Short mmCIF file of C-alpha atoms in Angstrom, two decimals:
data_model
loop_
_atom_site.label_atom_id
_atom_site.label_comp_id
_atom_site.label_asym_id
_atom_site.label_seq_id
_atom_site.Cartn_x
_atom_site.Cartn_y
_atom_site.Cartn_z
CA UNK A 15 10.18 3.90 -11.91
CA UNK A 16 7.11 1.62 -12.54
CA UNK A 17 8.56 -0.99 -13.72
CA UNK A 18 8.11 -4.68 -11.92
CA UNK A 19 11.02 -5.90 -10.24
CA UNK A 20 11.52 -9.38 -9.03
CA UNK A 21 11.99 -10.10 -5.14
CA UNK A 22 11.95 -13.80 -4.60
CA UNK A 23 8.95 -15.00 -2.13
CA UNK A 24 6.64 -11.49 -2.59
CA UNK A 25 4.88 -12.51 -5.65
CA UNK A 26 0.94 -13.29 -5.24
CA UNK A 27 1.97 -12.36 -1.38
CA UNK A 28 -0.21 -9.94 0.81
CA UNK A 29 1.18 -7.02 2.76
CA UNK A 30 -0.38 -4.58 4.89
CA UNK A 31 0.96 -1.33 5.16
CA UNK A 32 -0.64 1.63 7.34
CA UNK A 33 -0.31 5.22 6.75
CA UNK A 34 -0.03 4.45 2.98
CA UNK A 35 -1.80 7.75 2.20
CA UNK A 36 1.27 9.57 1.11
CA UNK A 37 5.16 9.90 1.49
CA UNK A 38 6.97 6.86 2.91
CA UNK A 39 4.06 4.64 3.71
CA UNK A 40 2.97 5.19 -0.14
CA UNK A 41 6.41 4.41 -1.59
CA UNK A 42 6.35 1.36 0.68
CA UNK A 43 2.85 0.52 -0.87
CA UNK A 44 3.66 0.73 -4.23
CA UNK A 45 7.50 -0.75 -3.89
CA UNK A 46 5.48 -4.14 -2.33
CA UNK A 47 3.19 -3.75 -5.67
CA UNK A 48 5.75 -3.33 -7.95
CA UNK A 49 7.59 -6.46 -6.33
CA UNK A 50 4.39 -8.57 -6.94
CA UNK A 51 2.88 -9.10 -3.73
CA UNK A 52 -1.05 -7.83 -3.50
CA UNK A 53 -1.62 -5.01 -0.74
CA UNK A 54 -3.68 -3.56 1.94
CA UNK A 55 -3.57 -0.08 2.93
CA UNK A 56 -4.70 1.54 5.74
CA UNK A 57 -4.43 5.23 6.42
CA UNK A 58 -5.63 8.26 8.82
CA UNK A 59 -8.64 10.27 7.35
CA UNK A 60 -8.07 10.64 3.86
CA UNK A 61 -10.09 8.06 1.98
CA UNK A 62 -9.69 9.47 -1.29
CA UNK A 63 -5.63 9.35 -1.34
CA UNK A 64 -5.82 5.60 -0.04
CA UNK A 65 -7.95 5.05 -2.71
CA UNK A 66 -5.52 6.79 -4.99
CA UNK A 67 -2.49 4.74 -3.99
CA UNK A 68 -4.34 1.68 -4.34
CA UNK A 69 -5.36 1.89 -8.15
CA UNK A 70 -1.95 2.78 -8.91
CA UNK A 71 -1.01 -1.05 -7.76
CA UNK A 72 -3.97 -2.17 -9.44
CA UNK A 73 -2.50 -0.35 -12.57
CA UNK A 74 0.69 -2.72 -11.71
CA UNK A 75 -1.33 -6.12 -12.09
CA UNK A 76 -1.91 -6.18 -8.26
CA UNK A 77 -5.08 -6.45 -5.83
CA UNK A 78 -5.08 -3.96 -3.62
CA UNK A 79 -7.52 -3.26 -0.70
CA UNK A 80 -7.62 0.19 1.12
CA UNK A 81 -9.26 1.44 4.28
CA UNK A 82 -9.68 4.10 7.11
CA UNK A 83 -7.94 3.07 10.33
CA UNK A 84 -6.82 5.76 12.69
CA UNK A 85 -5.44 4.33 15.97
CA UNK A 86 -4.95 6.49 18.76
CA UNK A 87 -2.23 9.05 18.71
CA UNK A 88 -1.09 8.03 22.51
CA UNK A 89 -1.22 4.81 24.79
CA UNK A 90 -2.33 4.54 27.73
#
């Protein structure tokens, strides 16, 4: 599952992904990673599992940038 996989027009890319602490936003994370393309990742509260997510795409070859950023819950 950690393999790289090739999707033309990601590599040496930059996404940003939010709520990339865990579950779907994570998979999404490290699917982007795997694919080539360098990340930022956002999530609620939880520095440490941002932080976790993003050295597992460094361990992929990738630079990856993570950060608190908790919008609110409701609109006005």
């Amino acid at each position: 599952m950690g393999e790289q996989m090739e999707v033309p027009g990601l590599r040496g890319r930059v996404a940003v992904i939010t709520a990339a602490g865990q579950n779907i936003g994570k998979a999404v994370a490290l699917a982007f990673a795997r694919a080539g393309a360098h990340i930022v990742i956002t999530g609620g509260n939880d520095l440490a599992k941002i932080e976790a997510v993003a050295d597992e795409a460094r361990s992929l070859g990738v630079e990856a940038m993570a950060s608190i950023c908790d919008g609110p819950t409701r609109l006005p």
